[in-house]
CSV table of C-alpha atoms and ligand atoms in Angstrom, one decimal:
chain,number,residue,atom,x,y,z
E,1,MET,CA,-52.5,-24.8,-62.3
E,2,ILE,CA,-51.3,-25.0,-65.9
E,3,ARG,CA,-48.5,-23.4,-66.3
E,4,GLU,CA,-46.9,-22.7,-70.2
E,5,PHE,CA,-43.7,-23.6,-70.8
E,6,ALA,CA,-44.2,-22.6,-74.5
E,7,ARG,CA,-46.1,-18.4,-73.3
E,8,GLN,CA,-41.5,-18.6,-73.9
E,9,VAL,CA,-41.4,-20.3,-77.2
E,10,ASP,CA,-39.8,-17.9,-79.9
E,11,ASP,CA,-38.5,-18.3,-83.8
E,12,VAL,CA,-39.7,-22.1,-84.7
E,13,ALA,CA,-38.4,-22.2,-87.8
E,14,ALA,CA,-37.6,-25.9,-89.3
E,15,THR,CA,-35.8,-27.7,-91.5
E,16,ASP,CA,-34.6,-30.5,-94.2
E,17,GLY,CA,-31.4,-32.4,-94.8
E,18,SER,CA,-30.7,-29.7,-96.7
E,19,GLY,CA,-30.9,-27.7,-94.7
E,20,ALA,CA,-34.4,-25.5,-96.8
E,21,ALA,CA,-36.9,-24.3,-94.8
E,22,LEU,CA,-39.9,-25.6,-94.1
E,23,PRO,CA,-43.3,-24.5,-93.6
E,24,VAL,CA,-43.8,-24.3,-89.7
E,25,ALA,CA,-47.0,-23.2,-88.9
E,26,LYS,CA,-48.7,-22.9,-84.5
E,27,ARG,CA,-51.1,-25.3,-84.3
E,28,ASP,CA,-52.7,-24.3,-80.1
E,29,LYS,CA,-50.5,-22.7,-77.9
E,30,LEU,CA,-47.9,-25.4,-76.7
E,31,ALA,CA,-47.8,-27.0,-80.3
E,32,TRP,CA,-46.4,-26.5,-84.1
E,33,ARG,CA,-47.5,-28.6,-86.8
E,34,VAL,CA,-44.5,-28.7,-89.6
E,35,LEU,CA,-45.2,-30.0,-93.5
E,36,VAL,CA,-42.3,-32.6,-94.1
E,37,PRO,CA,-42.3,-33.4,-97.3
E,38,ALA,CA,-40.4,-37.0,-97.6
E,39,ALA,CA,-38.5,-39.2,-94.7
E,40,GLY,CA,-35.9,-37.4,-93.6
E,41,PRO,CA,-33.9,-34.8,-91.5
E,42,LEU,CA,-36.1,-32.6,-89.8
E,43,ALA,CA,-34.2,-29.7,-87.9
E,44,ILE,CA,-36.1,-27.2,-85.2
E,45,HIS,CA,-34.7,-24.2,-84.3
E,46,TYR,CA,-36.1,-22.1,-82.1
E,47,THR,CA,-35.2,-19.7,-78.9
E,48,VAL,CA,-36.8,-19.8,-75.0
E,49,TYR,CA,-36.3,-17.4,-73.1
E,50,ALA,CA,-35.1,-18.4,-69.7
E,51,HIS,CA,-34.1,-15.7,-67.3
E,52,GLU,CA,-36.8,-17.0,-64.6
E,53,LEU,CA,-34.9,-18.4,-61.6
E,54,THR,CA,-37.3,-21.6,-59.4
E,55,VAL,CA,-37.5,-25.4,-58.8
E,56,ARG,CA,-39.1,-25.6,-62.1
E,57,THR,CA,-37.8,-23.1,-64.9
E,58,SER,CA,-34.8,-23.0,-66.1
E,59,HIS,CA,-32.0,-19.3,-66.0
E,60,LEU,CA,-29.8,-18.4,-68.2
E,61,ASP,CA,-27.2,-15.4,-67.8
E,62,THR,CA,-23.0,-15.2,-68.1
E,63,GLU,CA,-22.6,-17.1,-64.3
E,64,HIS,CA,-25.2,-20.3,-64.3
E,65,GLY,CA,-27.4,-22.4,-66.6
E,66,LEU,CA,-30.3,-24.5,-65.1
E,67,LEU,CA,-32.5,-26.6,-67.6
E,68,ASN,CA,-35.4,-27.6,-67.1
E,69,GLY,CA,-36.2,-30.0,-69.8
E,70,THR,CA,-40.0,-29.1,-69.4
E,71,SER,CA,-39.3,-25.4,-69.3
E,72,VAL,CA,-37.1,-25.9,-72.3
E,73,LEU,CA,-37.8,-29.1,-74.1
E,74,MET,CA,-39.6,-29.6,-77.3
E,75,TYR,CA,-41.1,-32.9,-77.9
E,76,PRO,CA,-42.6,-34.3,-81.6
E,77,VAL,CA,-46.2,-35.8,-80.8
E,78,GLY,CA,-46.2,-38.9,-80.8
E,79,HIS,CA,-42.4,-40.5,-80.3
E,80,GLN,CA,-41.8,-39.4,-77.1
E,81,GLY,CA,-40.9,-42.9,-76.2
E,82,GLU,CA,-37.8,-43.0,-78.3
E,83,PRO,CA,-34.8,-42.1,-76.7
E,84,GLY,CA,-32.1,-39.4,-77.8
E,85,THR,CA,-28.9,-37.6,-77.0
E,86,LEU,CA,-29.1,-34.7,-76.0
E,87,ALA,CA,-26.1,-32.1,-77.1
E,88,LEU,CA,-24.9,-28.6,-74.8
E,89,ALA,CA,-22.8,-26.6,-76.3
E,90,LEU,CA,-20.8,-24.8,-73.2
E,91,PRO,CA,-19.3,-22.1,-72.7
E,92,GLU,CA,-14.8,-22.4,-72.2
E,93,GLY,CA,-14.5,-23.6,-68.6
E,94,TRP,CA,-18.5,-24.7,-68.1
E,95,GLN,CA,-19.1,-28.1,-66.9
E,96,ALA,CA,-23.1,-29.8,-66.8
E,97,TYR,CA,-24.7,-32.0,-63.7
E,98,THR,CA,-27.1,-33.7,-64.5
E,99,GLY,CA,-28.9,-37.0,-63.8
E,100,LEU,CA,-28.3,-37.9,-66.8
E,101,SER,CA,-25.6,-40.1,-67.6
E,102,PRO,CA,-22.9,-39.0,-70.2
E,103,ALA,CA,-23.7,-40.3,-74.2
E,104,PRO,CA,-21.3,-42.8,-75.2
E,105,SER,CA,-19.2,-40.4,-77.7
E,106,GLY,CA,-17.6,-38.7,-73.7
E,107,ALA,CA,-17.6,-35.5,-75.3
E,108,PRO,CA,-19.0,-33.6,-72.6
E,109,GLY,CA,-22.0,-31.7,-71.9
E,110,TRP,CA,-23.7,-35.3,-74.8
E,111,PHE,CA,-26.2,-37.3,-72.8
E,112,GLN,CA,-28.2,-39.5,-73.2
E,113,PHE,CA,-32.2,-39.8,-72.2
E,114,SER,CA,-34.4,-43.8,-73.0
E,115,ASN,CA,-36.9,-41.1,-73.2
E,116,TYR,CA,-39.2,-37.9,-72.6
E,117,ASP,CA,-40.2,-38.0,-69.0
E,118,GLU,CA,-37.0,-39.5,-69.0
E,119,LEU,CA,-34.8,-36.3,-70.5
E,120,VAL,CA,-36.4,-33.7,-68.8
E,121,ASP,CA,-36.6,-35.2,-65.5
E,122,CYS,CA,-32.8,-34.2,-65.1
E,123,PRO,CA,-32.9,-31.1,-64.7
E,124,ILE,CA,-29.9,-29.4,-65.5
E,125,GLU,CA,-26.8,-27.4,-64.3
E,126,MET,CA,-24.8,-25.8,-65.9
E,127,GLY,CA,-21.2,-23.1,-64.4
E,128,THR,CA,-18.9,-23.9,-62.1
E,129,PRO,CA,-20.1,-24.5,-58.9
E,130,ALA,CA,-19.0,-25.8,-56.2
E,131,VAL,CA,-19.5,-29.9,-56.2
E,132,GLN,CA,-19.4,-32.0,-53.4
E,133,ARG,CA,-18.8,-35.4,-53.6
E,134,PHE,CA,-20.2,-39.3,-51.5
E,135,ALA,CA,-20.9,-43.2,-52.1
E,136,VAL,CA,-23.3,-44.6,-50.5
E,137,GLY,CA,-23.6,-48.5,-50.4
E,138,GLY,CA,-21.2,-47.6,-53.5
E,139,ILE,CA,-23.6,-45.7,-55.9
E,140,TRP,CA,-22.6,-41.8,-56.3
E,141,HIS,CA,-23.9,-39.2,-54.6
E,142,GLU,CA,-23.3,-35.3,-55.7
E,143,VAL,CA,-24.2,-32.0,-54.2
E,144,VAL,CA,-23.8,-29.0,-56.7
E,145,VAL,CA,-23.8,-25.7,-55.4
E,146,THR,CA,-24.8,-22.2,-57.4
E,147,GLY,CA,-24.2,-19.2,-55.9
E,148,ALA,CA,-22.9,-20.4,-52.7
E,149,GLY,CA,-23.2,-18.2,-49.7
E,150,SER,CA,-22.8,-19.3,-45.6
E,151,LEU,CA,-24.4,-23.1,-46.3
E,152,ASN,CA,-21.1,-25.0,-44.5
E,153,LEU,CA,-20.4,-27.1,-48.1
E,154,SER,CA,-18.5,-29.8,-46.4
E,155,GLN,CA,-21.1,-30.1,-43.0
E,156,LEU,CA,-23.8,-30.2,-45.3
E,157,ALA,CA,-22.5,-33.6,-47.8
E,158,ALA,CA,-21.3,-35.1,-45.0
E,159,ASP,CA,-24.5,-34.5,-42.6
E,160,ARG,CA,-26.1,-35.0,-46.0
E,161,GLU,CA,-23.7,-38.8,-46.6
E,162,ARG,CA,-25.2,-39.6,-43.2
E,163,LEU,CA,-29.3,-39.2,-44.4
E,164,VAL,CA,-28.9,-41.3,-47.5
E,165,PRO,CA,-28.4,-44.5,-45.5
E,166,GLN,CA,-31.4,-43.6,-43.1
E,167,ALA,CA,-34.0,-42.9,-45.6
E,168,ALA,CA,-32.3,-45.8,-48.1
E,169,GLN,CA,-33.4,-47.8,-44.8
E,170,VAL,CA,-37.2,-47.2,-45.3
E,171,PHE,CA,-37.5,-49.0,-48.3
E,172,ARG,CA,-34.7,-51.5,-47.9
E,173,GLY,CA,-32.5,-49.7,-50.6
E,174,LEU,CA,-31.1,-47.0,-53.6
E,175,PRO,CA,-33.4,-47.3,-56.7
E,176,TYR,CA,-31.2,-45.4,-58.8
E,177,GLY,CA,-27.0,-46.2,-60.4
E,178,ARG,CA,-26.4,-42.7,-59.1
E,179,TYR,CA,-27.4,-39.1,-57.4
E,180,VAL,CA,-27.2,-35.4,-57.7
E,181,VAL,CA,-28.6,-33.0,-55.7
E,182,LEU,CA,-29.0,-29.3,-57.7
E,183,LEU,CA,-28.7,-26.2,-54.5
E,184,THR,CA,-28.7,-22.6,-55.4
E,185,GLU,CA,-28.7,-20.2,-53.5
E,186,ALA,CA,-30.9,-17.2,-54.9
E,187,ASP,CA,-31.7,-13.6,-54.5
E,188,ARG,CA,-35.2,-15.1,-53.7
E,189,GLY,CA,-37.8,-18.1,-53.9
E,190,GLY,CA,-37.3,-21.2,-52.6
E,191,GLY,CA,-38.1,-24.7,-52.3
E,192,GLY,CA,-36.7,-27.1,-54.1
E,193,LEU,CA,-38.2,-30.1,-56.6
E,194,GLU,CA,-38.0,-34.2,-56.5
E,195,HIS,CA,-36.9,-36.1,-59.8
E,196,ARG,CA,-36.2,-39.5,-59.8
E,197,ASN,CA,-32.1,-40.1,-59.3
E,198,SER,CA,-31.8,-36.0,-58.3
E,199,ALA,CA,-33.6,-33.1,-57.2
E,200,VAL,CA,-33.3,-28.9,-57.7
E,201,MET,CA,-33.4,-27.1,-54.5
E,202,MET,CA,-33.1,-23.2,-54.2
E,203,LEU,CA,-32.9,-21.0,-50.9
E,204,PRO,CA,-33.1,-17.2,-50.8
E,205,ARG,CA,-30.1,-16.1,-50.0
E,206,PHE,CA,-31.1,-13.1,-48.8
E,207,ALA,CA,-34.5,-14.5,-46.4
E,208,PRO,CA,-34.5,-13.0,-42.3
E,209,ALA,CA,-31.3,-14.0,-41.4
E,210,PRO,CA,-31.9,-17.6,-39.2
E,211,THR,CA,-28.1,-18.2,-36.6
E,212,ALA,CA,-26.2,-20.8,-39.2
E,213,ALA,CA,-27.1,-23.0,-37.1
E,214,GLU,CA,-31.0,-23.2,-38.3
E,215,ARG,CA,-30.3,-22.8,-41.8
E,216,HIS,CA,-27.8,-25.9,-42.2
E,217,GLN,CA,-31.0,-27.1,-40.3
E,218,ARG,CA,-33.4,-26.1,-42.4
E,219,VAL,CA,-31.2,-27.7,-45.9
E,220,LEU,CA,-30.8,-31.2,-44.1
E,221,HIS,CA,-34.7,-30.5,-44.1
E,222,LEU,CA,-35.6,-29.6,-47.5
E,223,PHE,CA,-32.6,-32.1,-48.1
E,224,ALA,CA,-34.1,-34.8,-46.4
E,225,HIS,CA,-37.8,-34.3,-47.6
E,226,GLU,CA,-37.0,-33.5,-51.6
E,227,PHE,CA,-34.8,-37.0,-50.9
E,228,PHE,CA,-37.5,-38.8,-49.3
E,229,HIS,CA,-39.0,-38.2,-52.3
E,230,ALA,CA,-37.6,-40.0,-55.0
E,231,TRP,CA,-39.4,-43.5,-53.8
E,232,ASN,CA,-42.3,-41.7,-52.7
E,233,ILE,CA,-43.7,-39.5,-55.5
E,234,LYS,CA,-41.2,-40.9,-58.2
E,235,ARG,CA,-41.7,-44.8,-57.6
E,236,LEU,CA,-44.7,-44.6,-55.3
E,237,HIS,CA,-47.7,-42.4,-56.4
E,238,PRO,CA,-51.4,-41.2,-57.0
E,239,ASP,CA,-52.0,-42.7,-60.6
E,240,ARG,CA,-52.7,-38.9,-61.8
E,241,LEU,CA,-49.2,-37.8,-60.9
E,242,GLY,CA,-47.2,-39.9,-63.3
E,243,PRO,CA,-46.5,-40.8,-66.6
E,244,PHE,CA,-47.3,-37.2,-67.8
E,245,ASP,CA,-50.4,-35.5,-70.4
E,246,TYR,CA,-47.3,-32.9,-70.1
E,247,THR,CA,-50.8,-31.2,-72.9
E,248,ARG,CA,-53.0,-30.4,-69.3
E,249,GLU,CA,-52.6,-30.3,-65.9
E,250,ALA,CA,-53.2,-33.5,-63.3
E,251,TYR,CA,-55.4,-33.6,-60.2
E,252,THR,CA,-54.9,-35.7,-57.9
E,253,ASP,CA,-56.6,-35.8,-54.1
E,254,ASN,CA,-54.0,-38.0,-52.7
E,255,LEU,CA,-51.3,-35.5,-51.6
E,256,TRP,CA,-51.9,-36.3,-47.9
E,257,LEU,CA,-50.0,-39.6,-48.8
E,258,ALA,CA,-47.4,-38.1,-51.7
E,259,GLU,CA,-46.6,-34.9,-49.2
E,260,GLY,CA,-47.9,-35.2,-45.9
E,261,GLY,CA,-46.4,-39.5,-45.7
E,262,THR,CA,-42.1,-37.4,-47.1
E,263,ASP,CA,-43.1,-34.8,-44.4
E,264,TYR,CA,-43.9,-37.9,-41.9
X,301,LIG,ZN1,-42.5,-32.3,-51.4
């Protein structure tokens, strides 16, 4: 399957260091070519339709924003290995939560990345979510919940705190400096998507209601599954599953180990 995120991109324009417009041509379904006359600053401007609330897409409205970098952030072809800074212009009162490290400037909404892979492997939740924090072995973990409905958040964080050392025991330690769970109770849909030091999860708010205890148990199962992926898939994976060629789909016959092993 090809997700074809580029179909949501519109109004692509480019300017040079003096603000003068540069010619832009769409080259194929996901690439634009800018004719740059000389070395110097280059700014690319574009609009992205972001109103699809799933664990792999982006959703922005007046209440919150969920950014999955692969669906909103272009990369300069041939420069994916270069570091950079991401600056988010946040509405008053909003905060951004992500596995990315804050930029040295310390400005709110500013983050740094060492390459494009790291940038898009760190989804970002923005808004005013409910946040629980705890430390395991001196490493901070955050559980960020948007649209919290029936969940018992403090119990979830407490149970997650017990779950983390269990996985750490299997792999002899925690492989990251910080870990963030971005959980949304959405109108519909559900599931999870793993990342190196974070995970995005969604629960259907109006799903046929099991008991509160069953619902809690389901979230813990999702927590445990996506967390185990921090090792099995994100650090130990079939060669087709990273580093990625973002222009192509990736085929593998090894999900029996990547997903089956994780569930087991
Ligand atoms: Zn999985």
